[in-house]
mmCIF file of C-alpha atoms in Angstrom:
data_model
loop_
_atom_site.group_PDB
_atom_site.id
_atom_site.type_symbol
_atom_site.label_atom_id
_atom_site.label_comp_id
_atom_site.label_asym_id
_atom_site.label_seq_id
_atom_site.Cartn_x
_atom_site.Cartn_y
_atom_site.Cartn_z
ATOM 1 C CA MET G 1 1.603 -28.002 -40.137
ATOM 2 C CA GLY G 2 3.435 -24.927 -38.852
ATOM 3 C CA MET G 3 2.921 -23.918 -35.269
ATOM 4 C CA TYR G 4 1.184 -20.670 -36.128
ATOM 5 C CA ASN G 5 -0.454 -21.643 -39.462
ATOM 6 C CA VAL G 6 -3.598 -22.855 -37.737
ATOM 7 C CA THR G 7 -7.081 -21.508 -37.190
ATOM 8 C CA HIS G 8 -7.702 -19.659 -33.942
ATOM 9 C CA PRO G 9 -10.730 -17.628 -32.914
ATOM 10 C CA ALA G 10 -10.079 -13.929 -32.344
ATOM 11 C CA SER G 11 -11.561 -14.315 -28.878
ATOM 12 C CA PHE G 12 -13.159 -16.787 -26.493
ATOM 13 C CA LEU G 13 -16.486 -16.513 -24.709
ATOM 14 C CA LEU G 14 -16.266 -17.110 -20.964
ATOM 15 C CA THR G 15 -19.053 -18.776 -18.991
ATOM 16 C CA GLY G 16 -20.208 -18.101 -15.438
ATOM 17 C CA ILE G 17 -22.149 -20.949 -13.859
ATOM 18 C CA PRO G 18 -24.155 -22.963 -16.406
ATOM 19 C CA GLY G 19 -27.868 -22.958 -15.668
ATOM 20 C CA LEU G 20 -27.581 -20.028 -13.264
ATOM 21 C CA GLU G 21 -27.010 -17.234 -15.773
ATOM 22 C CA SER G 22 -29.989 -15.271 -14.463
ATOM 23 C CA SER G 23 -28.450 -15.350 -10.963
ATOM 24 C CA HIS G 24 -25.055 -13.976 -11.997
ATOM 25 C CA PRO G 25 -25.789 -10.442 -10.700
ATOM 26 C CA TRP G 26 -26.698 -11.932 -7.321
ATOM 27 C CA LEU G 27 -23.559 -14.094 -7.279
ATOM 28 C CA ALA G 28 -21.390 -11.057 -8.070
ATOM 29 C CA GLY G 29 -21.795 -9.739 -4.508
ATOM 30 C CA PRO G 30 -20.397 -12.837 -2.722
ATOM 31 C CA LEU G 31 -17.609 -13.102 -5.301
ATOM 32 C CA CYS G 32 -16.612 -9.462 -4.756
ATOM 33 C CA MET G 33 -16.610 -10.095 -1.010
ATOM 34 C CA MET G 34 -14.365 -13.154 -1.421
ATOM 35 C CA TYR G 35 -11.913 -11.200 -3.569
ATOM 36 C CA ALA G 36 -11.896 -8.340 -1.060
ATOM 37 C CA MET G 37 -11.244 -10.760 1.823
ATOM 38 C CA ALA G 38 -8.463 -12.532 -0.085
ATOM 39 C CA LEU G 39 -6.691 -9.343 -1.175
ATOM 40 C CA LEU G 40 -7.115 -7.539 2.141
ATOM 41 C CA GLY G 41 -6.237 -10.548 4.307
ATOM 42 C CA ASN G 42 -3.101 -11.483 2.398
ATOM 43 C CA THR G 43 -1.981 -7.853 2.107
ATOM 44 C CA VAL G 44 -2.326 -7.495 5.886
ATOM 45 C CA ILE G 45 -0.173 -10.625 6.359
ATOM 46 C CA LEU G 46 2.490 -9.253 3.992
ATOM 47 C CA GLN G 47 2.550 -5.849 5.693
ATOM 48 C CA THR G 48 2.612 -7.411 9.165
ATOM 49 C CA VAL G 49 5.603 -9.638 8.394
ATOM 50 C CA ARG G 50 7.410 -6.768 6.664
ATOM 51 C CA GLY G 51 6.896 -4.292 9.487
ATOM 52 C CA GLU G 52 7.309 -6.550 12.541
ATOM 53 C CA PRO G 53 10.971 -7.384 13.337
ATOM 54 C CA SER G 54 9.950 -10.323 15.561
ATOM 55 C CA LEU G 55 8.458 -12.010 12.471
ATOM 56 C CA HIS G 56 11.653 -11.832 10.441
ATOM 57 C CA ALA G 57 12.123 -15.592 10.703
ATOM 58 C CA PRO G 58 11.976 -18.481 8.175
ATOM 59 C CA MET G 59 8.431 -19.588 9.013
ATOM 60 C CA TYR G 60 7.020 -16.105 8.411
ATOM 61 C CA TYR G 61 9.099 -15.508 5.276
ATOM 62 C CA PHE G 62 7.498 -18.624 3.804
ATOM 63 C CA LEU G 63 4.106 -17.351 4.962
ATOM 64 C CA SER G 64 4.796 -14.097 3.082
ATOM 65 C CA MET G 65 5.539 -16.107 -0.058
ATOM 66 C CA LEU G 66 2.243 -17.967 0.383
ATOM 67 C CA SER G 67 0.361 -14.691 0.809
ATOM 68 C CA PHE G 68 2.051 -13.235 -2.276
ATOM 69 C CA SER G 69 1.038 -16.254 -4.388
ATOM 70 C CA ASP G 70 -2.538 -15.940 -3.095
ATOM 71 C CA VAL G 71 -2.653 -12.240 -4.041
ATOM 72 C CA ALA G 72 -1.222 -13.053 -7.467
ATOM 73 C CA MET G 73 -3.735 -15.865 -8.012
ATOM 74 C CA SER G 74 -6.629 -13.589 -7.053
ATOM 75 C CA MET G 75 -5.393 -10.844 -9.384
ATOM 76 C CA ALA G 76 -5.020 -13.362 -12.232
ATOM 77 C CA THR G 77 -8.690 -14.384 -12.127
ATOM 78 C CA LEU G 78 -10.310 -11.171 -10.862
ATOM 79 C CA PRO G 79 -10.654 -9.205 -14.167
ATOM 80 C CA THR G 80 -12.496 -11.889 -16.137
ATOM 81 C CA VAL G 81 -14.565 -13.217 -13.232
ATOM 82 C CA LEU G 82 -15.906 -9.786 -12.291
ATOM 83 C CA ARG G 83 -16.474 -8.824 -15.944
ATOM 84 C CA THR G 84 -18.433 -12.049 -16.487
ATOM 85 C CA PHE G 85 -20.582 -11.868 -13.363
ATOM 86 C CA CYS G 86 -20.956 -8.102 -12.901
ATOM 87 C CA LEU G 87 -21.013 -6.756 -16.457
ATOM 88 C CA ASP G 88 -21.948 -9.854 -18.480
ATOM 89 C CA ALA G 89 -18.874 -9.049 -20.607
ATOM 90 C CA ARG G 90 -17.762 -12.512 -21.643
ATOM 91 C CA ASN G 91 -15.252 -11.856 -24.439
ATOM 92 C CA ILE G 92 -11.541 -12.377 -23.916
ATOM 93 C CA ALA G 93 -8.919 -12.086 -26.659
ATOM 94 C CA PHE G 94 -7.134 -15.291 -27.651
ATOM 95 C CA ASP G 95 -3.662 -14.134 -26.550
ATOM 96 C CA ALA G 96 -5.038 -12.619 -23.325
ATOM 97 C CA CYS G 97 -6.632 -15.984 -22.570
ATOM 98 C CA LEU G 98 -3.293 -17.744 -23.088
ATOM 99 C CA PHE G 99 -1.605 -15.280 -20.739
ATOM 100 C CA GLN G 100 -4.273 -15.739 -18.052
ATOM 101 C CA MET G 101 -4.035 -19.524 -18.396
ATOM 102 C CA PHE G 102 -0.260 -19.398 -17.900
ATOM 103 C CA CYS G 103 -0.601 -17.114 -14.843
ATOM 104 C CA ILE G 104 -3.292 -19.209 -13.149
ATOM 105 C CA HIS G 105 -1.427 -22.491 -13.562
ATOM 106 C CA SER G 106 1.917 -20.881 -12.627
ATOM 107 C CA PHE G 107 0.686 -19.291 -9.392
ATOM 108 C CA SER G 108 -1.121 -22.500 -8.464
ATOM 109 C CA MET G 109 2.073 -24.501 -8.914
ATOM 110 C CA MET G 110 3.977 -21.831 -7.016
ATOM 111 C CA GLU G 111 1.612 -22.202 -4.061
ATOM 112 C CA SER G 112 2.116 -25.972 -4.076
ATOM 113 C CA GLY G 113 5.899 -25.499 -4.002
ATOM 114 C CA ILE G 114 5.653 -22.980 -1.165
ATOM 115 C CA LEU G 115 3.541 -25.407 0.891
ATOM 116 C CA LEU G 116 6.271 -28.006 0.368
ATOM 117 C CA ALA G 117 8.935 -25.512 1.493
ATOM 118 C CA MET G 118 6.846 -24.733 4.586
ATOM 119 C CA SER G 119 6.641 -28.440 5.433
ATOM 120 C CA PHE G 120 10.445 -28.601 5.222
ATOM 121 C CA ASP G 121 10.587 -25.614 7.580
ATOM 122 C CA ARG G 122 8.380 -27.465 10.089
ATOM 123 C CA TYR G 123 10.461 -30.642 9.695
ATOM 124 C CA VAL G 124 13.727 -28.843 10.461
ATOM 125 C CA ALA G 125 12.176 -26.860 13.354
ATOM 126 C CA ILE G 126 10.889 -30.003 15.087
ATOM 127 C CA CYS G 127 13.337 -32.728 14.071
ATOM 128 C CA ASN G 128 16.558 -30.667 13.991
ATOM 129 C CA PRO G 129 15.873 -27.603 16.168
ATOM 130 C CA LEU G 130 19.547 -27.001 16.985
ATOM 131 C CA ARG G 131 20.390 -26.676 13.293
ATOM 132 C CA TYR G 132 17.312 -24.637 12.362
ATOM 133 C CA ALA G 133 19.037 -21.245 12.294
ATOM 134 C CA THR G 134 22.066 -22.510 10.378
ATOM 135 C CA MET G 135 20.100 -24.553 7.836
ATOM 136 C CA LEU G 136 17.398 -22.001 7.008
ATOM 137 C CA THR G 137 19.413 -18.846 6.490
ATOM 138 C CA ASN G 138 18.067 -15.891 4.525
ATOM 139 C CA GLU G 139 20.134 -16.998 1.521
ATOM 140 C CA VAL G 140 18.685 -20.521 1.633
ATOM 141 C CA ILE G 141 15.116 -19.187 1.943
ATOM 142 C CA ALA G 142 15.654 -16.808 -0.984
ATOM 143 C CA GLY G 143 17.079 -19.701 -3.004
ATOM 144 C CA MET G 144 14.066 -21.875 -2.220
ATOM 145 C CA GLY G 145 11.732 -19.066 -3.255
ATOM 146 C CA PHE G 146 13.616 -18.605 -6.515
ATOM 147 C CA ALA G 147 13.575 -22.361 -7.184
ATOM 148 C CA VAL G 148 9.806 -22.527 -6.653
ATOM 149 C CA THR G 149 9.253 -19.593 -9.021
ATOM 150 C CA ALA G 150 11.661 -20.907 -11.664
ATOM 151 C CA ARG G 151 10.084 -24.373 -11.552
ATOM 152 C CA SER G 152 6.644 -22.908 -12.197
ATOM 153 C CA PHE G 153 7.829 -20.744 -15.081
ATOM 154 C CA ILE G 154 9.980 -23.391 -16.785
ATOM 155 C CA THR G 155 7.489 -26.243 -16.389
ATOM 156 C CA LEU G 156 4.484 -24.287 -17.666
ATOM 157 C CA PHE G 157 6.233 -22.196 -20.342
ATOM 158 C CA PRO G 158 5.335 -24.755 -23.092
ATOM 159 C CA LEU G 159 1.580 -24.632 -22.341
ATOM 160 C CA PRO G 160 0.674 -21.531 -24.418
ATOM 161 C CA PHE G 161 2.638 -22.925 -27.385
ATOM 162 C CA LEU G 162 0.973 -26.324 -27.040
ATOM 163 C CA ILE G 163 -2.389 -24.556 -27.316
ATOM 164 C CA LYS G 164 -1.260 -22.282 -30.165
ATOM 165 C CA ARG G 165 -0.303 -25.264 -32.332
ATOM 166 C CA LEU G 166 -3.891 -26.590 -32.157
ATOM 167 C CA PRO G 167 -6.623 -25.459 -34.555
ATOM 168 C CA ILE G 168 -9.586 -24.216 -32.507
ATOM 169 C CA CYS G 169 -12.662 -24.740 -34.667
ATOM 170 C CA ARG G 170 -15.257 -26.647 -32.629
ATOM 171 C CA SER G 171 -16.396 -23.683 -30.578
ATOM 172 C CA ASN G 172 -15.026 -20.630 -28.831
ATOM 173 C CA VAL G 173 -17.077 -20.993 -25.639
ATOM 174 C CA LEU G 174 -15.103 -21.903 -22.499
ATOM 175 C CA SER G 175 -16.642 -23.606 -19.469
ATOM 176 C CA HIS G 176 -15.419 -21.147 -16.826
ATOM 177 C CA SER G 177 -15.114 -17.432 -16.193
ATOM 178 C CA TYR G 178 -11.326 -17.740 -16.633
ATOM 179 C CA CYS G 179 -8.985 -19.636 -18.969
ATOM 180 C CA LEU G 180 -7.580 -23.078 -18.098
ATOM 181 C CA HIS G 181 -5.469 -25.439 -20.208
ATOM 182 C CA PRO G 182 -7.843 -28.470 -20.068
ATOM 183 C CA ASP G 183 -10.773 -26.257 -21.009
ATOM 184 C CA MET G 184 -9.010 -24.676 -23.993
ATOM 185 C CA MET G 185 -7.541 -27.854 -25.445
ATOM 186 C CA LYS G 186 -10.976 -29.521 -25.546
ATOM 187 C CA LEU G 187 -12.065 -26.972 -28.161
ATOM 188 C CA ALA G 188 -9.416 -28.178 -30.622
ATOM 189 C CA CYS G 189 -10.405 -30.154 -33.712
ATOM 190 C CA ALA G 190 -7.070 -31.993 -33.787
ATOM 191 C CA ASP G 191 -5.222 -34.627 -31.799
ATOM 192 C CA ILE G 192 -4.677 -33.359 -28.244
ATOM 193 C CA THR G 193 -2.670 -36.368 -27.011
ATOM 194 C CA ILE G 194 0.513 -34.329 -26.509
ATOM 195 C CA ASN G 195 -1.377 -31.715 -24.477
ATOM 196 C CA SER G 196 -3.046 -34.408 -22.347
ATOM 197 C CA ILE G 197 0.210 -36.271 -21.697
ATOM 198 C CA TYR G 198 2.118 -33.100 -20.850
ATOM 199 C CA GLY G 199 -0.686 -31.911 -18.565
ATOM 200 C CA LEU G 200 -0.677 -35.247 -16.719
ATOM 201 C CA PHE G 201 3.131 -35.160 -16.493
ATOM 202 C CA VAL G 202 3.024 -31.679 -14.948
ATOM 203 C CA LEU G 203 0.304 -32.712 -12.496
ATOM 204 C CA VAL G 204 2.135 -35.827 -11.294
ATOM 205 C CA SER G 205 5.724 -34.493 -11.356
ATOM 206 C CA THR G 206 4.962 -31.262 -9.496
ATOM 207 C CA PHE G 207 1.702 -31.261 -7.528
ATOM 208 C CA GLY G 208 1.815 -35.022 -6.960
ATOM 209 C CA MET G 209 5.448 -35.051 -5.836
ATOM 210 C CA ASP G 210 4.922 -31.983 -3.639
ATOM 211 C CA LEU G 211 2.037 -33.689 -1.863
ATOM 212 C CA LEU G 212 4.047 -36.890 -1.462
ATOM 213 C CA PHE G 213 7.003 -35.066 0.115
ATOM 214 C CA ILE G 214 4.678 -33.057 2.375
ATOM 215 C CA PHE G 215 3.163 -36.349 3.554
ATOM 216 C CA LEU G 216 6.616 -37.881 4.139
ATOM 217 C CA SER G 217 7.802 -34.816 6.054
ATOM 218 C CA TYR G 218 4.841 -35.122 8.411
ATOM 219 C CA MET G 219 5.498 -38.820 8.887
ATOM 220 C CA LEU G 220 9.024 -37.907 10.042
ATOM 221 C CA ILE G 221 7.660 -35.074 12.188
ATOM 222 C CA LEU G 222 5.153 -37.432 13.816
ATOM 223 C CA ARG G 223 7.861 -39.986 14.529
ATOM 224 C CA SER G 224 10.030 -37.312 16.115
ATOM 225 C CA VAL G 225 7.137 -35.907 18.166
ATOM 226 C CA LEU G 226 6.136 -39.333 19.493
ATOM 227 C CA ALA G 227 9.674 -39.768 20.796
ATOM 228 C CA ILE G 228 9.217 -36.743 23.079
ATOM 229 C CA ALA G 229 8.566 -37.907 26.633
ATOM 230 C CA SER G 230 6.426 -35.003 27.817
ATOM 231 C CA ARG G 231 2.813 -34.943 26.579
ATOM 232 C CA GLU G 232 2.751 -31.166 26.925
ATOM 233 C CA GLU G 233 5.851 -30.799 24.761
ATOM 234 C CA ARG G 234 4.380 -33.172 22.156
ATOM 235 C CA LEU G 235 1.223 -31.074 21.904
ATOM 236 C CA LYS G 236 3.258 -27.867 21.748
ATOM 237 C CA ALA G 237 5.325 -29.236 18.857
ATOM 238 C CA LEU G 238 2.264 -30.445 16.948
ATOM 239 C CA ASN G 239 0.466 -27.153 17.518
ATOM 240 C CA THR G 240 3.132 -25.339 15.481
ATOM 241 C CA CYS G 241 2.075 -27.471 12.482
ATOM 242 C CA VAL G 242 -1.697 -26.970 12.686
ATOM 243 C CA SER G 243 -1.827 -23.829 10.516
ATOM 244 C CA HIS G 244 0.282 -25.419 7.804
ATOM 245 C CA ILE G 245 -1.756 -28.638 7.826
ATOM 246 C CA LEU G 246 -4.971 -26.632 7.423
ATOM 247 C CA ALA G 247 -3.434 -24.626 4.556
ATOM 248 C CA VAL G 248 -2.376 -27.874 2.849
ATOM 249 C CA LEU G 249 -5.896 -29.273 3.211
ATOM 250 C CA ALA G 250 -7.461 -26.032 1.927
ATOM 251 C CA PHE G 251 -5.280 -26.245 -1.191
ATOM 252 C CA TYR G 252 -5.098 -29.962 -2.008
ATOM 253 C CA VAL G 253 -8.593 -31.195 -1.063
ATOM 254 C CA PRO G 254 -10.328 -28.963 -3.671
ATOM 255 C CA MET G 255 -7.599 -29.855 -6.195
ATOM 256 C CA ILE G 256 -8.181 -33.573 -5.682
ATOM 257 C CA GLY G 257 -11.927 -32.919 -5.932
ATOM 258 C CA VAL G 258 -11.473 -31.090 -9.257
ATOM 259 C CA SER G 259 -9.260 -33.883 -10.629
ATOM 260 C CA THR G 260 -11.709 -36.581 -9.493
ATOM 261 C CA VAL G 261 -14.719 -34.849 -11.052
ATOM 262 C CA HIS G 262 -12.745 -34.162 -14.239
ATOM 263 C CA ARG G 263 -11.518 -37.754 -14.627
ATOM 264 C CA PHE G 264 -14.476 -39.769 -13.357
ATOM 265 C CA GLY G 265 -17.444 -37.391 -13.323
ATOM 266 C CA LYS G 266 -18.186 -37.320 -17.045
ATOM 267 C CA ASP G 267 -21.919 -37.595 -16.330
ATOM 268 C CA ALA G 268 -21.881 -35.038 -13.509
ATOM 269 C CA PRO G 269 -23.749 -31.749 -14.136
ATOM 270 C CA ARG G 270 -21.635 -29.023 -15.731
ATOM 271 C CA TYR G 271 -22.242 -26.698 -12.813
ATOM 272 C CA LEU G 272 -20.531 -29.236 -10.504
ATOM 273 C CA HIS G 273 -17.320 -29.058 -12.581
ATOM 274 C CA VAL G 274 -17.441 -25.260 -12.499
ATOM 275 C CA LEU G 275 -18.243 -25.150 -8.784
ATOM 276 C CA MET G 276 -15.307 -27.432 -7.890
ATOM 277 C CA SER G 277 -12.918 -25.354 -10.002
ATOM 278 C CA ASN G 278 -14.164 -22.139 -8.396
ATOM 279 C CA ILE G 279 -13.672 -23.595 -4.902
ATOM 280 C CA TYR G 280 -10.133 -24.661 -5.836
ATOM 281 C CA LEU G 281 -9.167 -21.202 -7.126
ATOM 282 C CA PHE G 282 -11.129 -18.893 -4.811
ATOM 283 C CA VAL G 283 -11.218 -20.573 -1.387
ATOM 284 C CA PRO G 284 -7.500 -21.026 -0.448
ATOM 285 C CA PRO G 285 -6.633 -17.302 -0.863
ATOM 286 C CA VAL G 286 -9.551 -16.458 1.442
ATOM 287 C CA LEU G 287 -8.843 -19.147 4.040
ATOM 288 C CA ASN G 288 -5.048 -18.923 4.354
ATOM 289 C CA PRO G 289 -4.855 -15.497 6.072
ATOM 290 C CA LEU G 290 -7.780 -16.470 8.324
ATOM 291 C CA ILE G 291 -6.070 -19.738 9.278
ATOM 292 C CA TYR G 292 -2.718 -18.157 10.094
ATOM 293 C CA SER G 293 -4.133 -15.148 11.911
ATOM 294 C CA ALA G 294 -6.447 -17.376 13.982
ATOM 295 C CA LYS G 295 -4.033 -20.220 14.759
ATOM 296 C CA THR G 296 -0.700 -18.357 15.053
ATOM 297 C CA LYS G 297 -0.631 -16.086 18.088
ATOM 298 C CA GLU G 298 2.517 -14.270 16.926
ATOM 299 C CA ILE G 299 0.750 -13.222 13.710
ATOM 300 C CA ARG G 300 -2.395 -12.278 15.609
ATOM 301 C CA ARG G 301 -0.492 -10.110 18.087
ATOM 302 C CA ALA G 302 1.564 -8.474 15.352
ATOM 303 C CA ILE G 303 -1.581 -7.602 13.362
ATOM 304 C CA PHE G 304 -3.106 -6.102 16.500
ATOM 305 C CA ARG G 305 0.019 -3.995 17.106
ATOM 306 C CA MET G 306 0.077 -2.874 13.470
ATOM 307 C CA PHE G 307 -3.519 -1.619 13.629
ATOM 308 C CA GLN G 308 -2.778 0.094 16.944
ATOM 309 C CA ARG G 309 0.096 1.988 15.264
ATOM 310 C CA ILE G 310 -2.197 2.967 12.383
ATOM 311 C CA LYS G 311 -4.803 4.392 14.809
ATOM 312 C CA LYS G 312 -2.124 6.556 16.418
#
């Protein structure tokens, strides 16, 4: 069977939260607020790092990358989510759905790679402080950013074609207010083994390995910190990692929850699957700027100075 000689629906129907359709107009308000907080908070971080010379350092460059991926993730889901909840406009064209699916998975993988790069930054800063400036030059940081982006694009480039080769004839109703690969492939009336295997390979080889290396980096950081004689210095070193640890938890805990419910929660209510996916996609972009502005005094002071300049 040729890749494109298969049956596809002209469009898909998106779904808000099953069983709560009558409450969608009421849920639109909190969702709009979350999007506003995510876009405003991450834009403020980007502008602060760009305009504050004291923040032109590796840690804050990586933070800018994280904020950019959060803005991109929010923009990838915003059109369909707001159309579904605010306007009850549930249709999305087949090719547009493929494009959104690619963007969502790509920016999610990008965020995972950036969190790994940030853990490397913390490892070098604490375990090899004398070599920090020479190891993490602007060229190295730019290279790491390019590698993270290229990995996401190359790894996920096959996904739209893996979906296009499948005949979609069971239904055209998706389970979320946005397009995801697992959701789309379940509508196929053909063997989806290749899609399932490739999806698992991507999950383990990227997200799984990123989390493993983040864990190992913190084991090395902890060993280095415990070797410091002064308790005050130990706490000072660990305090520089708190924001990153919270960002890692905000990203990976919902992801693990989604994977657990997807794999083992077959009998769980549909709204639980949707709720976990929404938390995974919507919460990190909201929390990350709050975490870094609250826990990093340099960011907090720079934001304060930026708003003071705007008032003048």
